[in-house]
PDB file of C-alpha atoms in Angstrom:
ATOM      1  CA  GLU U 959     170.773  28.461  81.251  1.00 95.00           C
ATOM      2  CA  VAL U 960     168.405  30.107  78.124  1.00 96.00           C
ATOM      3  CA  GLN U 961     164.745  28.606  78.277  1.00 97.00           C
ATOM      4  CA  LEU U 962     161.619  28.524  76.671  1.00 98.00           C
ATOM      5  CA  VAL U 963     158.925  26.858  78.068  1.00 98.00           C
ATOM      6  CA  GLN U 964     155.892  26.661  76.331  1.00 98.00           C
ATOM      7  CA  SER U 965     152.242  26.021  77.121  1.00 98.00           C
ATOM      8  CA  GLY U 966     150.635  22.555  77.198  1.00 97.00           C
ATOM      9  CA  ALA U 967     148.750  20.860  74.430  1.00 98.00           C
ATOM     10  CA  GLU U 968     145.565  22.151  73.546  1.00 98.00           C
ATOM     11  CA  VAL U 969     142.317  20.065  72.185  1.00 98.00           C
ATOM     12  CA  LYS U 970     139.716  22.576  70.463  1.00 97.00           C
ATOM     13  CA  LYS U 971     136.803  22.751  68.265  1.00 97.00           C
ATOM     14  CA  PRO U 972     136.419  24.611  65.029  1.00 97.00           C
ATOM     15  CA  GLY U 973     135.698  28.274  65.417  1.00 97.00           C
ATOM     16  CA  GLU U 974     137.037  28.401  69.244  1.00 97.00           C
ATOM     17  CA  SER U 975     139.627  30.769  70.123  1.00 98.00           C
ATOM     18  CA  LEU U 976     143.311  29.785  71.581  1.00 98.00           C
ATOM     19  CA  LYS U 977     146.410  31.779  73.046  1.00 98.00           C
ATOM     20  CA  ILE U 978     149.331  29.715  73.407  1.00 98.00           C
ATOM     21  CA  SER U 979     152.331  30.881  75.584  1.00 98.00           C
ATOM     22  CA  CYS U 980     156.184  30.692  74.921  1.00 98.00           C
ATOM     23  CA  GLN U 981     158.199  31.884  78.704  1.00 98.00           C
ATOM     24  CA  GLY U 982     161.621  32.789  78.385  1.00 97.00           C
ATOM     25  CA  SER U 983     164.316  32.979  81.207  1.00 96.00           C
ATOM     26  CA  GLY U 984     167.987  32.853  81.831  1.00 96.00           C
ATOM     27  CA  TYR U 985     168.511  35.806  79.311  1.00 96.00           C
ATOM     28  CA  SER U 986     167.282  39.418  78.707  1.00 95.00           C
ATOM     29  CA  PHE U 987     163.920  38.717  77.227  1.00 95.00           C
ATOM     30  CA  THR U 988     163.146  41.997  75.997  1.00 95.00           C
ATOM     31  CA  THR U 989     166.299  42.077  73.819  1.00 94.00           C
ATOM     32  CA  TYR U 990     165.836  39.294  71.640  1.00 96.00           C
ATOM     33  CA  TRP U 991     163.168  38.676  69.238  1.00 96.00           C
ATOM     34  CA  ILE U 992     160.854  35.793  69.329  1.00 97.00           C
ATOM     35  CA  ALA U 993     159.526  34.311  66.282  1.00 97.00           C
ATOM     36  CA  TRP U 994     156.502  31.240  65.911  1.00 98.00           C
ATOM     37  CA  VAL U 995     157.003  28.363  63.854  1.00 98.00           C
ATOM     38  CA  ARG U 996     154.380  26.123  62.703  1.00 98.00           C
ATOM     39  CA  GLN U 997     154.980  22.550  61.518  1.00 97.00           C
ATOM     40  CA  MET U 998     152.178  20.646  60.272  1.00 96.00           C
ATOM     41  CA  PRO U 999     151.971  16.801  61.096  1.00 92.00           C
ATOM     42  CA  GLY U1000     154.701  15.243  58.835  1.00 89.00           C
ATOM     43  CA  LYS U1001     155.724  18.447  57.819  1.00 92.00           C
ATOM     44  CA  GLY U1002     158.316  20.982  57.620  1.00 93.00           C
ATOM     45  CA  LEU U1003     158.916  24.385  59.083  1.00 96.00           C
ATOM     46  CA  GLU U1004     156.943  27.848  58.238  1.00 97.00           C
ATOM     47  CA  TRP U1005     158.124  31.203  59.663  1.00 97.00           C
ATOM     48  CA  MET U1006     154.765  32.860  61.080  1.00 97.00           C
ATOM     49  CA  GLY U1007     156.132  35.915  62.298  1.00 96.00           C
ATOM     50  CA  ILE U1008     157.812  37.745  64.957  1.00 96.00           C
ATOM     51  CA  ILE U1009     158.053  40.077  68.118  1.00 96.00           C
ATOM     52  CA  HIS U1010     160.176  42.171  69.662  1.00 96.00           C
ATOM     53  CA  PRO U1011     159.087  41.914  73.318  1.00 95.00           C
ATOM     54  CA  GLY U1012     160.661  45.232  74.347  1.00 92.00           C
ATOM     55  CA  ASN U1013     159.380  47.526  71.742  1.00 92.00           C
ATOM     56  CA  SER U1014     156.158  44.909  70.933  1.00 91.00           C
ATOM     57  CA  ASP U1015     157.266  45.763  67.032  1.00 95.00           C
ATOM     58  CA  ILE U1016     155.751  42.642  65.419  1.00 96.00           C
ATOM     59  CA  ARG U1017     156.412  41.470  61.857  1.00 95.00           C
ATOM     60  CA  TYR U1018     154.077  38.867  59.937  1.00 96.00           C
ATOM     61  CA  ASN U1019     154.777  36.157  57.304  1.00 95.00           C
ATOM     62  CA  PRO U1020     151.917  37.639  54.864  1.00 94.00           C
ATOM     63  CA  SER U1021     150.708  34.169  54.578  1.00 94.00           C
ATOM     64  CA  PHE U1022     149.626  34.009  58.152  1.00 96.00           C
ATOM     65  CA  GLN U1023     148.953  38.222  58.554  1.00 96.00           C
ATOM     66  CA  GLY U1024     145.502  38.430  59.489  1.00 95.00           C
ATOM     67  CA  GLN U1025     144.806  34.621  60.384  1.00 96.00           C
ATOM     68  CA  VAL U1026     146.954  35.062  64.267  1.00 98.00           C
ATOM     69  CA  THR U1027     147.956  37.874  66.572  1.00 98.00           C
ATOM     70  CA  ILE U1028     151.152  37.998  67.909  1.00 98.00           C
ATOM     71  CA  SER U1029     151.812  39.719  71.108  1.00 97.00           C
ATOM     72  CA  ALA U1030     153.859  39.733  74.579  1.00 97.00           C
ATOM     73  CA  ASP U1031     154.019  40.610  77.994  1.00 96.00           C
ATOM     74  CA  LYS U1032     157.268  41.590  78.747  1.00 94.00           C
ATOM     75  CA  SER U1033     156.552  41.664  82.718  1.00 96.00           C
ATOM     76  CA  ILE U1034     156.107  38.108  82.530  1.00 96.00           C
ATOM     77  CA  SER U1035     158.371  37.550  79.792  1.00 97.00           C
ATOM     78  CA  THR U1036     156.149  35.661  78.014  1.00 98.00           C
ATOM     79  CA  ALA U1037     155.441  35.854  74.356  1.00 98.00           C
ATOM     80  CA  TYR U1038     152.134  34.584  72.859  1.00 98.00           C
ATOM     81  CA  ILE U1039     150.023  33.353  69.947  1.00 98.00           C
ATOM     82  CA  HIS U1040     146.302  34.006  69.676  1.00 98.00           C
ATOM     83  CA  TRP U1041     143.663  32.626  67.264  1.00 98.00           C
ATOM     84  CA  SER U1042     140.497  33.953  67.051  1.00 97.00           C
ATOM     85  CA  SER U1043     138.398  31.268  65.321  1.00 97.00           C
ATOM     86  CA  LEU U1044     140.294  28.107  64.707  1.00 97.00           C
ATOM     87  CA  LYS U1045     139.812  26.104  61.912  1.00 97.00           C
ATOM     88  CA  ALA U1046     140.805  22.229  61.250  1.00 96.00           C
ATOM     89  CA  SER U1047     143.750  23.216  59.257  1.00 96.00           C
ATOM     90  CA  ASP U1048     145.366  25.180  62.266  1.00 97.00           C
ATOM     91  CA  ALA U1049     146.201  21.718  63.799  1.00 97.00           C
ATOM     92  CA  ALA U1050     149.672  21.665  63.924  1.00 97.00           C
ATOM     93  CA  MET U1051     152.615  21.902  66.258  1.00 98.00           C
ATOM     94  CA  TYR U1052     153.751  25.163  67.250  1.00 98.00           C
ATOM     95  CA  PHE U1053     157.251  26.039  68.432  1.00 98.00           C
ATOM     96  CA  CYS U1054     158.445  29.816  69.796  1.00 98.00           C
ATOM     97  CA  ALA U1055     162.067  30.837  68.894  1.00 98.00           C
ATOM     98  CA  ARG U1056     164.875  33.390  70.156  1.00 97.00           C
ATOM     99  CA  GLN U1057     166.069  34.844  66.899  1.00 96.00           C
ATOM    100  CA  ALA U1058     170.013  34.992  67.472  1.00 93.00           C
ATOM    101  CA  TYR U1059     171.641  38.490  68.605  1.00 84.00           C
ATOM    102  CA  PRO U1060     169.746  40.922  70.544  1.00 84.00           C
ATOM    103  CA  SER U1061     168.538  44.067  68.682  1.00 85.00           C
ATOM    104  CA  GLU U1062     165.887  46.859  68.813  1.00 83.00           C
ATOM    105  CA  PHE U1063     165.545  46.722  64.757  1.00 88.00           C
ATOM    106  CA  TYR U1064     164.633  43.556  63.005  1.00 85.00           C
ATOM    107  CA  SER U1065     166.867  42.392  60.668  1.00 85.00           C
ATOM    108  CA  TYR U1066     166.855  38.291  59.319  1.00 90.00           C
ATOM    109  CA  ASN U1067     168.290  36.090  61.202  1.00 93.00           C
ATOM    110  CA  TRP U1068     168.706  32.210  62.443  1.00 96.00           C
ATOM    111  CA  PHE U1069     167.099  31.015  65.344  1.00 97.00           C
ATOM    112  CA  ASP U1070     169.264  29.929  68.295  1.00 96.00           C
ATOM    113  CA  ARG U1071     166.924  28.742  71.031  1.00 97.00           C
ATOM    114  CA  TRP U1072     163.719  26.680  70.625  1.00 98.00           C
ATOM    115  CA  GLY U1073     160.596  26.000  73.075  1.00 98.00           C
ATOM    116  CA  GLN U1074     159.651  22.608  73.336  1.00 98.00           C
ATOM    117  CA  GLY U1075     156.582  22.992  71.238  1.00 98.00           C
ATOM    118  CA  THR U1076     152.959  23.241  71.849  1.00 98.00           C
ATOM    119  CA  LEU U1077     150.520  20.643  69.672  1.00 98.00           C
ATOM    120  CA  VAL U1078     147.282  21.936  68.707  1.00 98.00           C
ATOM    121  CA  THR U1079     144.393  19.309  68.077  1.00 97.00           C
ATOM    122  CA  VAL U1080     141.042  21.161  66.255  1.00 97.00           C
ATOM    123  CA  SER U1081     138.544  18.786  65.855  1.00 94.00           C
ATOM    124  CA  SER U1082     135.208  18.830  65.788  1.00 91.00           C
TER     125      SER U1082
ATOM    126  CA  GLU L 773     159.523  34.340  48.988  1.00 93.00           C
ATOM    127  CA  ILE L 774     162.933  32.448  48.673  1.00 96.00           C
ATOM    128  CA  VAL L 775     161.924  28.856  47.912  1.00 97.00           C
ATOM    129  CA  MET L 776     164.599  26.442  49.613  1.00 98.00           C
ATOM    130  CA  THR L 777     164.403  23.075  48.358  1.00 98.00           C
ATOM    131  CA  GLN L 778     166.599  19.944  49.623  1.00 98.00           C
ATOM    132  CA  SER L 779     167.618  17.028  48.566  1.00 94.00           C
ATOM    133  CA  PRO L 780     167.327  14.166  49.284  1.00 96.00           C
ATOM    134  CA  ALA L 781     164.460  13.649  50.864  1.00 97.00           C
ATOM    135  CA  THR L 782     165.971  10.730  52.560  1.00 97.00           C
ATOM    136  CA  LEU L 783     169.242   9.558  52.903  1.00 97.00           C
ATOM    137  CA  SER L 784     169.912   6.008  54.086  1.00 96.00           C
ATOM    138  CA  VAL L 785     173.593   5.915  55.766  1.00 95.00           C
ATOM    139  CA  SER L 786     175.352   3.200  57.836  1.00 95.00           C
ATOM    140  CA  PRO L 787     176.683   4.257  61.100  1.00 94.00           C
ATOM    141  CA  GLY L 788     180.222   5.277  60.698  1.00 95.00           C
ATOM    142  CA  GLU L 789     179.805   6.474  57.235  1.00 96.00           C
ATOM    143  CA  ARG L 790     179.691  10.109  55.807  1.00 97.00           C
ATOM    144  CA  ALA L 791     176.160  11.779  54.472  1.00 97.00           C
ATOM    145  CA  THR L 792     175.859  14.610  52.314  1.00 98.00           C
ATOM    146  CA  LEU L 793     172.840  16.945  52.284  1.00 98.00           C
ATOM    147  CA  SER L 794     171.968  19.733  49.807  1.00 98.00           C
ATOM    148  CA  CYS L 795     170.112  22.689  50.106  1.00 98.00           C
ATOM    149  CA  ARG L 796     169.167  24.535  47.156  1.00 98.00           C
ATOM    150  CA  ALA L 797     167.597  28.675  47.178  1.00 98.00           C
ATOM    151  CA  SER L 798     165.524  29.975  44.226  1.00 98.00           C
ATOM    152  CA  GLN L 799     168.014  33.477  44.772  1.00 98.00           C
ATOM    153  CA  SER L 800     170.842  34.302  46.117  1.00 97.00           C
ATOM    154  CA  VAL L 801     170.981  34.064  50.149  1.00 97.00           C
ATOM    155  CA  SER L 802     174.757  34.801  49.901  1.00 96.00           C
ATOM    156  CA  THR L 803     176.204  32.934  53.136  1.00 97.00           C
ATOM    157  CA  LYS L 804     172.630  33.604  55.309  1.00 97.00           C
ATOM    158  CA  LEU L 805     171.903  30.102  55.707  1.00 98.00           C
ATOM    159  CA  ALA L 806     171.193  27.954  59.086  1.00 98.00           C
ATOM    160  CA  TRP L 807     170.990  24.079  59.476  1.00 98.00           C
ATOM    161  CA  TYR L 808     168.728  22.573  62.229  1.00 98.00           C
ATOM    162  CA  GLN L 809     168.228  18.876  63.189  1.00 98.00           C
ATOM    163  CA  GLN L 810     165.271  17.709  64.084  1.00 97.00           C
ATOM    164  CA  LYS L 811     164.553  14.399  65.984  1.00 96.00           C
ATOM    165  CA  PRO L 812     161.190  12.864  66.946  1.00 93.00           C
ATOM    166  CA  GLY L 813     159.025  14.841  68.949  1.00 92.00           C
ATOM    167  CA  GLN L 814     161.669  17.080  69.838  1.00 95.00           C
ATOM    168  CA  ALA L 815     162.217  20.794  68.907  1.00 97.00           C
ATOM    169  CA  PRO L 816     164.844  21.992  65.892  1.00 97.00           C
ATOM    170  CA  ARG L 817     168.424  22.542  66.964  1.00 98.00           C
ATOM    171  CA  LEU L 818     170.866  24.642  65.691  1.00 98.00           C
ATOM    172  CA  LEU L 819     173.230  23.429  63.904  1.00 98.00           C
ATOM    173  CA  ILE L 820     175.103  25.841  61.614  1.00 98.00           C
ATOM    174  CA  ASN L 821     174.680  29.465  61.005  1.00 97.00           C
ATOM    175  CA  GLY L 822     176.379  31.849  58.328  1.00 97.00           C
ATOM    176  CA  ALA L 823     176.945  28.513  56.192  1.00 97.00           C
ATOM    177  CA  SER L 824     179.580  27.300  57.960  1.00 98.00           C
ATOM    178  CA  THR L 825     179.717  28.084  61.206  1.00 98.00           C
ATOM    179  CA  ARG L 826     179.156  25.432  63.579  1.00 98.00           C
ATOM    180  CA  ALA L 827     176.913  26.630  66.629  1.00 97.00           C
ATOM    181  CA  THR L 828     177.958  26.160  70.154  1.00 95.00           C
ATOM    182  CA  GLY L 829     177.949  22.758  71.409  1.00 96.00           C
ATOM    183  CA  ILE L 830     178.154  21.041  67.796  1.00 97.00           C
ATOM    184  CA  PRO L 831     180.758  18.250  67.033  1.00 97.00           C
ATOM    185  CA  ALA L 832     183.232  19.067  64.665  1.00 97.00           C
ATOM    186  CA  ARG L 833     181.913  16.131  62.602  1.00 97.00           C
ATOM    187  CA  PHE L 834     178.876  18.570  61.328  1.00 98.00           C
ATOM    188  CA  SER L 835     180.453  21.043  58.636  1.00 98.00           C
ATOM    189  CA  GLY L 836     178.698  23.538  56.256  1.00 98.00           C
ATOM    190  CA  SER L 837     179.646  25.193  52.912  1.00 98.00           C
ATOM    191  CA  GLY L 838     178.169  27.082  49.972  1.00 98.00           C
ATOM    192  CA  SER L 839     177.137  29.986  48.929  1.00 98.00           C
ATOM    193  CA  GLY L 840     174.944  31.696  47.175  1.00 97.00           C
ATOM    194  CA  THR L 841     172.368  29.080  46.089  1.00 98.00           C
ATOM    195  CA  GLU L 842     173.703  25.750  46.673  1.00 98.00           C
ATOM    196  CA  PHE L 843     174.869  24.673  50.021  1.00 98.00           C
ATOM    197  CA  THR L 844     175.493  21.564  51.569  1.00 98.00           C
ATOM    198  CA  LEU L 845     175.967  20.054  55.100  1.00 98.00           C
ATOM    199  CA  THR L 846     177.846  16.977  55.729  1.00 98.00           C
ATOM    200  CA  ILE L 847     178.104  14.442  58.593  1.00 97.00           C
ATOM    201  CA  ASN L 848     181.324  12.883  58.965  1.00 96.00           C
ATOM    202  CA  SER L 849     181.237   9.278  60.610  1.00 95.00           C
ATOM    203  CA  LEU L 850     177.802   9.207  61.473  1.00 96.00           C
ATOM    204  CA  GLN L 851     176.999   8.323  65.180  1.00 95.00           C
ATOM    205  CA  SER L 852     173.350   6.965  66.391  1.00 94.00           C
ATOM    206  CA  GLU L 853     172.325  10.341  67.472  1.00 95.00           C
ATOM    207  CA  ASP L 854     172.585  11.587  63.928  1.00 96.00           C
ATOM    208  CA  PHE L 855     169.855   9.975  62.775  1.00 94.00           C
ATOM    209  CA  ALA L 856     167.098  12.902  62.279  1.00 97.00           C
ATOM    210  CA  VAL L 857     165.605  15.083  60.055  1.00 98.00           C
ATOM    211  CA  TYR L 858     167.825  18.608  59.118  1.00 98.00           C
ATOM    212  CA  TYR L 859     166.554  21.465  57.514  1.00 98.00           C
ATOM    213  CA  CYS L 860     168.147  24.416  55.904  1.00 98.00           C
ATOM    214  CA  GLN L 861     166.643  28.092  56.278  1.00 98.00           C
ATOM    215  CA  GLN L 862     167.646  31.060  54.789  1.00 98.00           C
ATOM    216  CA  TYR L 863     167.393  34.335  56.336  1.00 96.00           C
ATOM    217  CA  ASP L 864     168.434  36.989  53.248  1.00 95.00           C
ATOM    218  CA  LYS L 865     164.796  37.579  53.444  1.00 94.00           C
ATOM    219  CA  TRP L 866     162.184  37.082  55.432  1.00 92.00           C
ATOM    220  CA  PRO L 867     163.031  33.188  56.659  1.00 95.00           C
ATOM    221  CA  THR L 868     162.086  30.274  54.973  1.00 97.00           C
ATOM    222  CA  PHE L 869     163.091  26.345  55.375  1.00 97.00           C
ATOM    223  CA  GLY L 870     163.677  23.772  53.113  1.00 97.00           C
ATOM    224  CA  GLN L 871     161.031  20.656  53.397  1.00 96.00           C
ATOM    225  CA  GLY L 872     163.659  18.570  55.275  1.00 97.00           C
ATOM    226  CA  THR L 873     166.270  15.274  54.465  1.00 98.00           C
ATOM    227  CA  LYS L 874     165.879  12.727  56.889  1.00 97.00           C
ATOM    228  CA  VAL L 875     168.962  10.703  57.502  1.00 97.00           C
ATOM    229  CA  GLU L 876     167.847   7.216  58.354  1.00 96.00           C
ATOM    230  CA  ILE L 877     170.024   4.073  59.371  1.00 91.00           C
ATOM    231  CA  LYS L 878     170.546   1.927  56.325  1.00 89.00           C
TER     232      LYS L 878
END
């Protein structure tokens, strides 16, 4: 069974760093692109960026470029998103999602599997 | 950025009735349009891709149509488990989502 399992909820203070994870199983992790999607409280979905775990090719939504860092460790089938200095406005639910169809080269696509979400709370 | 606009924001429907949800793109996305269902506290679930292709395991009461800038998700004979928020997503350019339509019990 294809699964994406995310790390647990986090409570952080403004200015702190954070890295959350998304571990894939049940499929060839290195052949499917993994995206990160933000959902602020009571709001819709925003695509933040995407990584190919096999070759570490990364694309960012311009709105999130420089604000987060996406990475992956293919040896443990895990993708990450990292903040070096959290802001209160980073408080949200974050989902990882597998882009449909394996491909070495990036092309826009839909998302066929989602992680359960990681809730990030940022408060002083 | 392609802006996706969904309407209505909230749709009140009685169980057994039909729900019709709309999604409009700010420019043509051909049929590069997906629909997702999200229930409270859960991740989105893929329903439709390619504007009209049901994902694996999705019941036939869900159907999608449209191309270019205008799209529709139709849910026939609403079941209790269908009350949720629905999002459209275009993937003609870097992905963007609509703001969602909440389907609630009338």
